[in-house]
XYZ file of C-alpha atoms in Angstrom:
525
model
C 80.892 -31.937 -35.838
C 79.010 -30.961 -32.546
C 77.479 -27.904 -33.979
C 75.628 -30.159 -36.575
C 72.327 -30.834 -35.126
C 72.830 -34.677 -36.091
C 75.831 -35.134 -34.378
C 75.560 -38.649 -32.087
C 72.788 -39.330 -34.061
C 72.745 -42.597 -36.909
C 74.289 -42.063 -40.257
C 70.911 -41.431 -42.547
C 69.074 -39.474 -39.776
C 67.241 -37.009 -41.612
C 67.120 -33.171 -41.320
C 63.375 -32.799 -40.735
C 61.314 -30.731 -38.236
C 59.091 -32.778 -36.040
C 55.932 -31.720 -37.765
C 56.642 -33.337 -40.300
C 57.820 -36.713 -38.964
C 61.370 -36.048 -37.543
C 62.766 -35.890 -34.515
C 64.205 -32.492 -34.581
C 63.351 -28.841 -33.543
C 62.366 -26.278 -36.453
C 65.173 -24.438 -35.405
C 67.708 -27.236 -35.770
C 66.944 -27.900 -39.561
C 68.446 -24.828 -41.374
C 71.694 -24.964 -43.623
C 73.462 -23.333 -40.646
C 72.733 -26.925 -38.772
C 74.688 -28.332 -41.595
C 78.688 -28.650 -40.413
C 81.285 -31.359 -41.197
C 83.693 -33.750 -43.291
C 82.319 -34.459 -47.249
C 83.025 -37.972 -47.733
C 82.981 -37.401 -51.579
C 86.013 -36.967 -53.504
C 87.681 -33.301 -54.160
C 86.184 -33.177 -57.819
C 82.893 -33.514 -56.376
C 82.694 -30.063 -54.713
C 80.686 -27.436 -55.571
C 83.275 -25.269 -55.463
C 85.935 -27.486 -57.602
C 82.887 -27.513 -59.897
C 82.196 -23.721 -60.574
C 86.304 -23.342 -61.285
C 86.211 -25.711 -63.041
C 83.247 -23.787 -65.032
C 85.193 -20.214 -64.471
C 88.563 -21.930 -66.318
C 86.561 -22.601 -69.041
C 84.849 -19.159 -69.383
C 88.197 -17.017 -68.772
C 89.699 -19.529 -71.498
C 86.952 -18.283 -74.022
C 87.020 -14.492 -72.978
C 90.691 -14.552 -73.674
C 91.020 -16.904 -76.944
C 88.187 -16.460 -78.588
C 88.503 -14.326 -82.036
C 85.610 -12.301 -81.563
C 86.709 -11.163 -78.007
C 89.911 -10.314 -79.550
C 91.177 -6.863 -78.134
C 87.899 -6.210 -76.380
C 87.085 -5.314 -72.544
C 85.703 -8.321 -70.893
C 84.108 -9.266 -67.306
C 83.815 -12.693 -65.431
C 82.225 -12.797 -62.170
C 83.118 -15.972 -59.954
C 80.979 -15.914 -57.744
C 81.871 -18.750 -55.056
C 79.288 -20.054 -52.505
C 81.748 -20.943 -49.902
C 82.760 -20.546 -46.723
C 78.488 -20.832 -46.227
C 76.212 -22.737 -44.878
C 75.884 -25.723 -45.154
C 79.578 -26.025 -44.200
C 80.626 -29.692 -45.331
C 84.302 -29.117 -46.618
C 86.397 -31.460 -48.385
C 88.159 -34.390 -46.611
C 91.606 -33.088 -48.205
C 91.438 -29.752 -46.727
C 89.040 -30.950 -43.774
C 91.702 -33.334 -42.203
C 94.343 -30.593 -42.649
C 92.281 -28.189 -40.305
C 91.286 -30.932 -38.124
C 94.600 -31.734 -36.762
C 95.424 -27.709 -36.196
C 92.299 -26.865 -34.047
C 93.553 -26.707 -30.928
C 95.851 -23.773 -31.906
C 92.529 -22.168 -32.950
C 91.574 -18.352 -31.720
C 88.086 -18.253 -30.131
C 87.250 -14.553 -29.292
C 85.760 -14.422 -25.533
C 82.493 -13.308 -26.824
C 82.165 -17.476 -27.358
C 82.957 -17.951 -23.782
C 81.009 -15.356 -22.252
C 77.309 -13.718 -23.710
C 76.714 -12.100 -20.765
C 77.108 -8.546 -22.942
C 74.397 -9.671 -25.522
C 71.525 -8.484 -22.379
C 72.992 -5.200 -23.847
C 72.536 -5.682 -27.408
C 69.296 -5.804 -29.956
C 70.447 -9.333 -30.316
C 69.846 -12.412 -29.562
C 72.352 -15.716 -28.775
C 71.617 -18.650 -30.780
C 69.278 -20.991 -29.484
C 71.929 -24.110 -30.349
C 73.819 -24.263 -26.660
C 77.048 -25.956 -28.539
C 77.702 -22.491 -30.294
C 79.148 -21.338 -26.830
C 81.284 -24.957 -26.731
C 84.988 -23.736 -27.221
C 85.353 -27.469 -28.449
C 82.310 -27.527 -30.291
C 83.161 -23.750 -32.144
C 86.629 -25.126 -32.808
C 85.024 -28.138 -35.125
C 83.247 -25.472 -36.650
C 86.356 -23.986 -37.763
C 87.658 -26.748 -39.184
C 85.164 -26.962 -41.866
C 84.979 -23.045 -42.202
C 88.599 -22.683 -42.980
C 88.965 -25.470 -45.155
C 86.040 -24.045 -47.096
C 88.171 -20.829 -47.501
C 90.706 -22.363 -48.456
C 89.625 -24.487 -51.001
C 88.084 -21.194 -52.749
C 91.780 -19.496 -52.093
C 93.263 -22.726 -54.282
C 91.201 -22.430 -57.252
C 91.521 -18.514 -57.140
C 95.224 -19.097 -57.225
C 94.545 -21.238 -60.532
C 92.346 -18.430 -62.228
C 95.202 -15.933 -61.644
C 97.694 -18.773 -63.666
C 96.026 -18.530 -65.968
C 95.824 -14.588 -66.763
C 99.494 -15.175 -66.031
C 99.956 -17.647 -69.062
C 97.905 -15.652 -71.348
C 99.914 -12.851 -70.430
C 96.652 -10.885 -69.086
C 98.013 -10.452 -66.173
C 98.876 -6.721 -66.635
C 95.747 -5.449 -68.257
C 93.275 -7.318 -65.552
C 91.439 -5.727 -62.528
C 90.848 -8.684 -59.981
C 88.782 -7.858 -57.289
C 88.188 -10.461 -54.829
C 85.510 -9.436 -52.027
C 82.761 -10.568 -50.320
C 78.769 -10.236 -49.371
C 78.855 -11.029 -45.514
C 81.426 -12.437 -42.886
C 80.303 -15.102 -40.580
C 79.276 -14.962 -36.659
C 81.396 -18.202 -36.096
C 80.157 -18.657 -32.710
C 81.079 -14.856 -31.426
C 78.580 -13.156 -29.150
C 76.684 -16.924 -29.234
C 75.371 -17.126 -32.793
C 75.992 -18.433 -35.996
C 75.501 -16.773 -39.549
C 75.240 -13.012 -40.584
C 71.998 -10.770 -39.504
C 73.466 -8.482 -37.227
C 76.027 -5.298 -36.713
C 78.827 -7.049 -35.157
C 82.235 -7.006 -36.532
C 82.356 -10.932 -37.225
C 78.972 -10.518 -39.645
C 79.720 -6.939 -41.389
C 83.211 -7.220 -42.190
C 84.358 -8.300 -45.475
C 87.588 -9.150 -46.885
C 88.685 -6.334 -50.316
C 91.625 -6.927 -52.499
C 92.238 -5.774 -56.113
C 94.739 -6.033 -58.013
C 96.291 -4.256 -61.352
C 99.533 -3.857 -61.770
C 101.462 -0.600 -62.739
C 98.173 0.868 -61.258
C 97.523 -0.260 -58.132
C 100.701 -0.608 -55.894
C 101.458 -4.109 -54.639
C 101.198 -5.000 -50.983
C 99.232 -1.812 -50.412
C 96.583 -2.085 -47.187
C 94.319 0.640 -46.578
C 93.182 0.927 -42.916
C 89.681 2.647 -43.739
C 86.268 1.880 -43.875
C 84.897 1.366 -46.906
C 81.245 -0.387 -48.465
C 80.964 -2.644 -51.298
C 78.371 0.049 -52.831
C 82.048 1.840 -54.277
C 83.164 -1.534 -55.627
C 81.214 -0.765 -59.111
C 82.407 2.620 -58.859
C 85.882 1.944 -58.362
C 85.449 -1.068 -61.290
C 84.673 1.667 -63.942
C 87.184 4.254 -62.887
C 90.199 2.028 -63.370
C 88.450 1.003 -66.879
C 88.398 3.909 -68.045
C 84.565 3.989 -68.241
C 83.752 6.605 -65.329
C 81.981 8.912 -67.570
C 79.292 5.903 -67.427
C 79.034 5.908 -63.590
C 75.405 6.873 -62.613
C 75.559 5.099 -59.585
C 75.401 5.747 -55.657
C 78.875 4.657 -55.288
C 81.978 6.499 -55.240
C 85.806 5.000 -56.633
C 87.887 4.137 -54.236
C 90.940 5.025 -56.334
C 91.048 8.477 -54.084
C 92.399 6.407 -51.139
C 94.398 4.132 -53.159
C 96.262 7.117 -54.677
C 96.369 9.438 -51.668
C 94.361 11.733 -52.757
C 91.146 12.117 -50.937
C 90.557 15.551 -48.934
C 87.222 15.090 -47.756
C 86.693 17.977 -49.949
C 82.599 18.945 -49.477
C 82.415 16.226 -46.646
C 83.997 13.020 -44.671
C 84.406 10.659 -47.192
C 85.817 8.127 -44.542
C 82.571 6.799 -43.077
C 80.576 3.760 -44.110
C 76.831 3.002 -43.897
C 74.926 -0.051 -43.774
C 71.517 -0.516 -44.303
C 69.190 -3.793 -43.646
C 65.184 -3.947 -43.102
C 64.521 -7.330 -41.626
C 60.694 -6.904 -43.102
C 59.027 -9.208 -45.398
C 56.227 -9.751 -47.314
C 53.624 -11.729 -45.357
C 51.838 -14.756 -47.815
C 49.081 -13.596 -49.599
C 48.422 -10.104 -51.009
C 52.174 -9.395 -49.948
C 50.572 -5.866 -48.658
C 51.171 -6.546 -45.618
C 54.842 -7.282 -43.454
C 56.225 -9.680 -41.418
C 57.937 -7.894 -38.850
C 57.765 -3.737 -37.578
C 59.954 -0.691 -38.602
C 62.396 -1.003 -36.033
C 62.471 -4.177 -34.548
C 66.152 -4.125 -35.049
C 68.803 -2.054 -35.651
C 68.957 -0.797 -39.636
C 71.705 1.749 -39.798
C 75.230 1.284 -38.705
C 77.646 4.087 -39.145
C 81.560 3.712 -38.781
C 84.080 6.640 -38.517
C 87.480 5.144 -37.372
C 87.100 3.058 -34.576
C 83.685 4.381 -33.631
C 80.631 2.223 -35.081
C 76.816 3.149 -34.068
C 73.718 1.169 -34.867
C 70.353 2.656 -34.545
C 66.889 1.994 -36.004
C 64.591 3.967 -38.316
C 61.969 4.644 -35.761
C 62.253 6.829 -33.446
C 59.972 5.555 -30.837
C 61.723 1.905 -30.875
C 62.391 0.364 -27.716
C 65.569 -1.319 -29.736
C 69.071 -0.831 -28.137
C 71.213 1.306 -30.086
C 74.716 -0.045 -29.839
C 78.016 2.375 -29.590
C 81.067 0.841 -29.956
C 85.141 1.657 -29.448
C 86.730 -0.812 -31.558
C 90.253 -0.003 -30.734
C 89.220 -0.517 -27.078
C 86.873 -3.352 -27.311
C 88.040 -5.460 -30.668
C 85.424 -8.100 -29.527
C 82.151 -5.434 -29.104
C 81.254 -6.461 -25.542
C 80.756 -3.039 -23.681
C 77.748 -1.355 -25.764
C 78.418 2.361 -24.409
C 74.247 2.944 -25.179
C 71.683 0.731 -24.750
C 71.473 0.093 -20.823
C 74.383 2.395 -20.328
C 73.022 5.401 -22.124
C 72.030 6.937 -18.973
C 75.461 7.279 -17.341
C 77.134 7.677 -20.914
C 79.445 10.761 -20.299
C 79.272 13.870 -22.207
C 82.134 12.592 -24.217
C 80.031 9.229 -25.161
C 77.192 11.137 -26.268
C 79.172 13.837 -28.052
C 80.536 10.643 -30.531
C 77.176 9.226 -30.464
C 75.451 12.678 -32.202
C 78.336 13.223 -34.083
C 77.934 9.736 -35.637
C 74.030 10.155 -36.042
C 75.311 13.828 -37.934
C 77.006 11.610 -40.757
C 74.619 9.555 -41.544
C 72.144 12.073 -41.393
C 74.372 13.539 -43.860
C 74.848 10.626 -45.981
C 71.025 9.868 -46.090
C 70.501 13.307 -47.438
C 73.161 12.794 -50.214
C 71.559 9.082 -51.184
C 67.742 10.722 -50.594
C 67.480 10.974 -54.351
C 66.220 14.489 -55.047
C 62.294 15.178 -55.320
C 61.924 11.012 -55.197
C 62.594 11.280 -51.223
C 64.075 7.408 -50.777
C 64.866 8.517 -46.784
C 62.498 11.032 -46.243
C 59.134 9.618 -47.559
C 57.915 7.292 -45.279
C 56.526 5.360 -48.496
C 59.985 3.958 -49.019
C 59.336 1.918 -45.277
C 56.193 0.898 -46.215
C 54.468 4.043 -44.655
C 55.634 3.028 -41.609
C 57.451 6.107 -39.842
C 57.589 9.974 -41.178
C 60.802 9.484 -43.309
C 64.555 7.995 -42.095
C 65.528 11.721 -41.789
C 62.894 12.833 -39.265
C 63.279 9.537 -37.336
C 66.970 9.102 -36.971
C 66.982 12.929 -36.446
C 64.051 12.434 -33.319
C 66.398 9.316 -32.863
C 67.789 10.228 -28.852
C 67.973 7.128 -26.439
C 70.828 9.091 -24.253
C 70.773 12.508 -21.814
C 70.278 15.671 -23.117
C 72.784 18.112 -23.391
C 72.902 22.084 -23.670
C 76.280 21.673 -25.791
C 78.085 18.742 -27.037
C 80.725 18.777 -29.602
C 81.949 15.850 -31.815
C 85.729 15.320 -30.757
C 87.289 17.112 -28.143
C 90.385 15.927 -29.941
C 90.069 16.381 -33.898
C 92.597 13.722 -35.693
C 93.942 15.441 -39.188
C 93.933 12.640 -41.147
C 96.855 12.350 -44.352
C 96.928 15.634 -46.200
C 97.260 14.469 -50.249
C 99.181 16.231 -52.360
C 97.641 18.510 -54.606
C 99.700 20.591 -57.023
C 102.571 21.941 -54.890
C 100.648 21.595 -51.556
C 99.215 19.297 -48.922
C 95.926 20.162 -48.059
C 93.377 18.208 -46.049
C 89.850 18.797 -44.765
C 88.403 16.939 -41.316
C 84.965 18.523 -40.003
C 84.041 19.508 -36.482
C 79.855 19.024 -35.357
C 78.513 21.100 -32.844
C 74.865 21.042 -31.279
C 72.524 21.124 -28.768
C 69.884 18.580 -27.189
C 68.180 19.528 -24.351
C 64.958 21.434 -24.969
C 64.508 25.694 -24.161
C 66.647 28.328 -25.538
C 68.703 28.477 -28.066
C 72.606 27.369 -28.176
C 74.226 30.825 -28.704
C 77.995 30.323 -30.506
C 79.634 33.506 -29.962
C 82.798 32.410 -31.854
C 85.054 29.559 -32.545
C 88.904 30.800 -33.404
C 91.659 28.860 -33.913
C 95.051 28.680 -31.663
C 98.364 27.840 -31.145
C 102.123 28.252 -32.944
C 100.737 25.552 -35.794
C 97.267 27.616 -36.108
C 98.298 29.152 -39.510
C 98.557 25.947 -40.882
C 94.689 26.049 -40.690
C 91.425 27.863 -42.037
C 87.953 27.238 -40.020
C 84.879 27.963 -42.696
C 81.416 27.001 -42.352
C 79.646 27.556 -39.070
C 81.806 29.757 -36.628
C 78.576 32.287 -34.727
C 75.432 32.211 -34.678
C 72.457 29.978 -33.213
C 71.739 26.255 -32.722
C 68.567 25.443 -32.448
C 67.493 22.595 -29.640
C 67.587 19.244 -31.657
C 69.678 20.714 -34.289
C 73.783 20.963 -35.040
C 75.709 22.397 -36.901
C 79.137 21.503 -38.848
C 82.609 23.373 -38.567
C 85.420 22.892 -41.772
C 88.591 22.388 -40.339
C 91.400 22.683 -43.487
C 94.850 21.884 -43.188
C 97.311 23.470 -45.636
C 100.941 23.514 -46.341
C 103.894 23.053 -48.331
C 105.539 20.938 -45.919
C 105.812 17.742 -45.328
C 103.134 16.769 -43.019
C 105.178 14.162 -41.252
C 107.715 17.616 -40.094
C 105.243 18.544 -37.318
C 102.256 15.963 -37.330
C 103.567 14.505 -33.904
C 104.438 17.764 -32.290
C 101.443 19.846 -33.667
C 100.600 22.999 -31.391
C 97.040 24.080 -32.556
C 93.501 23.905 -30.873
C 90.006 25.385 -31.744
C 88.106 27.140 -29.077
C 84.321 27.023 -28.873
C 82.801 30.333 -27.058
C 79.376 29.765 -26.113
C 76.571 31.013 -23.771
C 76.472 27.628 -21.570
C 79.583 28.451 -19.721
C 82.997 27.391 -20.068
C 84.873 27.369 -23.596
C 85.601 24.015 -25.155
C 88.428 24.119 -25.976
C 89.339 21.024 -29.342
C 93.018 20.039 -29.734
C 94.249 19.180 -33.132
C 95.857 16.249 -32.823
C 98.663 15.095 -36.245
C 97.778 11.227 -36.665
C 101.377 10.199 -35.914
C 100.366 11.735 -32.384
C 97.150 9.959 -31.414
C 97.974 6.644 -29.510
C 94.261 5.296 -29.154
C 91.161 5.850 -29.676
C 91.887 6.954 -33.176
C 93.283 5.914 -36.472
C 95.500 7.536 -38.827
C 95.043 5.317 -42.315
C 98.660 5.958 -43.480
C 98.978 3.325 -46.258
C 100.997 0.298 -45.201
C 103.732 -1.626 -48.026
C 103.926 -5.300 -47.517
C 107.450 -6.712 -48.127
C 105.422 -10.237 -49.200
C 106.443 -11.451 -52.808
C 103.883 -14.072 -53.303
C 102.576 -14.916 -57.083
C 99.071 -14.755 -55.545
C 98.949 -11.704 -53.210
C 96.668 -9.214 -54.907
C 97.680 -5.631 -55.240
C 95.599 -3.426 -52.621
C 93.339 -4.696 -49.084
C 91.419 -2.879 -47.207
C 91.015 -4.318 -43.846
């Protein structure tokens, strides 16, 4: 295909760098250069041979006498769709004939944006070809589904030992794929096409079939989640947490938002040699990304770095093309900035749950090398964008699906309030609740007081009732009002999620009508 850096070049022509007698970039010889049509047969594959290899195992986990009536575990763990993408010529010429129906995202087209990223386009100019990305395709999709065919054979055969009932499948991922969006190939950055991973699982009687769950999640819970429907939580010592709470309704952010994921990369490595010293500098790149609903920030560990952050509305830009921060941060409104600390709140929040105790993994700077004073102190110096005497996190605060707990439906969601610019003290005189639906309500946590420049502080908004949540979520009369000593009261309107019609997302479980002998139970998209 054109993406291949061979293409138009003689059958034979090898993948070597020109130092080293070929006629080729260093660039252009990675796996990633690698696209196009095997021209062995099916059997040949490496992925026809590790299910073939996988059959085998399941059939001796399952038979065998001395696994009889025991717990067992297989990990499959499939190489494709990756680099080097050479699919086979069955599923290949399938693909081939379909391209020109193919979706290409108009990040391909246009990289104008990426001036306003940490990134960088690929240096290969066919990876903004529309042509060129569609061959690419081909060979990608075939890859996935040659995996998705020998899957389906691995779940035949639970079915025909009749282990079909009593199995957990979990089918996930380590990385998506660029695919040519925002100009690049391969994984390494923030963007949607590289973070996002597909997560089904599947147990019947258990786990409903046809469930999706519209909430972000990270693959740190999978292990978590693994035990809890084994009945081995009691052995969970991990940083993870099950994700059976969403699966059966009944997660109420209890102590904090448990509907925010974190990602984590350091692009660092050790240098040859005494490996004491590192490749690259804390904060080169972007190595946190938060994501609360539609609302995904990327920052770096150091404070000082001249490294865009990157604020995104995926609801309102899908494709990640209008970076609200980076060059932008100076006009960014107060509304912009207000999402942008109240993102920078949670994961200071989650760092200080993952930080470990006395061993300090994100606030001794040993953990980063000694580079820095800590992730704490940095991403709380962390301020590319204006100052403000007040900001608040939402000035409309979504109540996400109350569960059901005993007799009634209770839910938490949590309200951030701080200050930025430098001087006096923020002075919260009192923050009250409103409206006909008000009673519904309870506000705990901070509600007067100080807030120190720098510094927020976190409001618990709690939804109870015995009624049906649906009765009033779209007509819901309630709004929190912040008095303060920087002038007018802000004023936060509770919005029901059946109400909020962007900008916003409600997770209400979805049932899929689809009766298909290989759908797996639950997906979280």
């Amino acid at each position: 295909t054109k993406i291949d850096t061979r293409y138009g070049y003689p059958a034979g022509t090898p993948l070597k760098p020109k130092n080293k007698g070929g006629i080729f970039e260093p660039w252009q010889t990675s796996q990633n250069c690698v696209i196009g049509r095997d021209s062995l047969p099916e059997e040949y594959s490496a992925t026809h041979c590790l299910a073939k290899s996988a059959l085998h195992a399941l059939d001796r986990l399952i038979y065998s006498e001395k696994n009889d009536n025991k717990q067992w575990s297989l990990v499959v763990s499939f190489n494709s769709p990756h680099p080097p993408m050479v699919s086979t010529g069955k599923y290949f010429d399938k693909y081939w004939g379909l391209r020109d129906d193919f979706f290409v995202p108009p990040s391909v087209i246009n990289t104008s944006h990426m001036k306003n990223t940490p990134y960088k386009s690929d240096k290969n100019p066919n990876i903004q070809s529309v042509d060129a990305v569609k061959e690419w395709m081909v060979s990608y999709y075939a890859l996935v589904e040659e995996v998705d065919h020998h899957i389906g054979k691995l779940l035949r055969k639970l079915d025909e030992a009749g282990q079909t009932k009593n199995t957990l499948v979990i089918f996930t991922s380590d990385h998506g794929e660029s695919l040519g969006a925002h100009g690049r190939r391969g994984k390494g950055t923030f963007f949607e096409e590289s973070i996002r991973v597909p997560l089904m699982m599947r147990l019947p009687d258990k786990i409903p079939h046809g469930k999706s769950i519209d909430i972000p999640t990270s693959s740190i819970d999978v292990f978590s989640t693994i035990l809890d429907y084994t009945g081995n939580k009691v052995y969970d010592e991990s940083d993870g947490k099950s994700l059976r709470r969403f699966i059966d309704e009944s997660n109420i952010n209890h102590s904090h938002d448990n509907e925010v994921a974190v990602s984590e990369t350091d692009y660092r490595d050790p240098t040859a040699g005494d490996g004491h010293h590192l490749t690259r500098r804390l904060g080169d790149k972007p190595n946190f990304m938060v994501v609360k609903d539609n609302w995904k920030l990327t920052i770096p560990k150091l404070a000082s770095s001249p490294t865009k952050d990157q604020l995104y509305n995926i609801a309102l830009d899908p494709f990640e093309m209008n970076n609200m921060l980076g060059h932008n941060a100076a006009s960014a409104s107060t509304e912009i900035i207000g999402k942008a600390e109240h993102l920078k709140a949670l994961l200071i929040e989650w760092m200080e749950r993952m930080n470990g105790g006395s061993k300090g993994y994100y606030s001794n700077p040993v953990f980063n090398a000694g580079e820095g004073r800590g992730d704490i102190v940095e991403v709380k110096s962390r301020r590319t964008w204006n100052h403000l005497p007040v900001w608040v996190s939402d000035t409309e605060l979504m109540i996400g699906q109350p569960a059901l707990i005993g007799s009634t439906y209770i839910r938490n969601e949590y309200l951030f309030i701080g200050r930025t610019s430098q001087g006096k003290d923020l002075g919260v005189y009192s923050i009250s609740l409103e409206g006909k639906d008000g009673h519904f309500f309870d506000l705990t946590g901070f509600l007067t007081g100080p807030i120190h420049p720098g510094t927020h502080k976190r409001v618990k908004v709690t939804f109870q009732s015995s009624r049906q949540y649906e009765d009033f979520a779209i007509n819901l009369d309630a709004q929190i009002r912040v008095c303060h000593s920087e002038g007018k009261d802000i004023i936060i309107k509770l919005q029901g999620c059946n109400s909020i019609m962007s900008g916003g997302k409600c997770h209400v479980t979805e049932e899929s009508d689809e009766d298909d002998d290989a759908q797996i139970g639950i997906s979280y998209k």
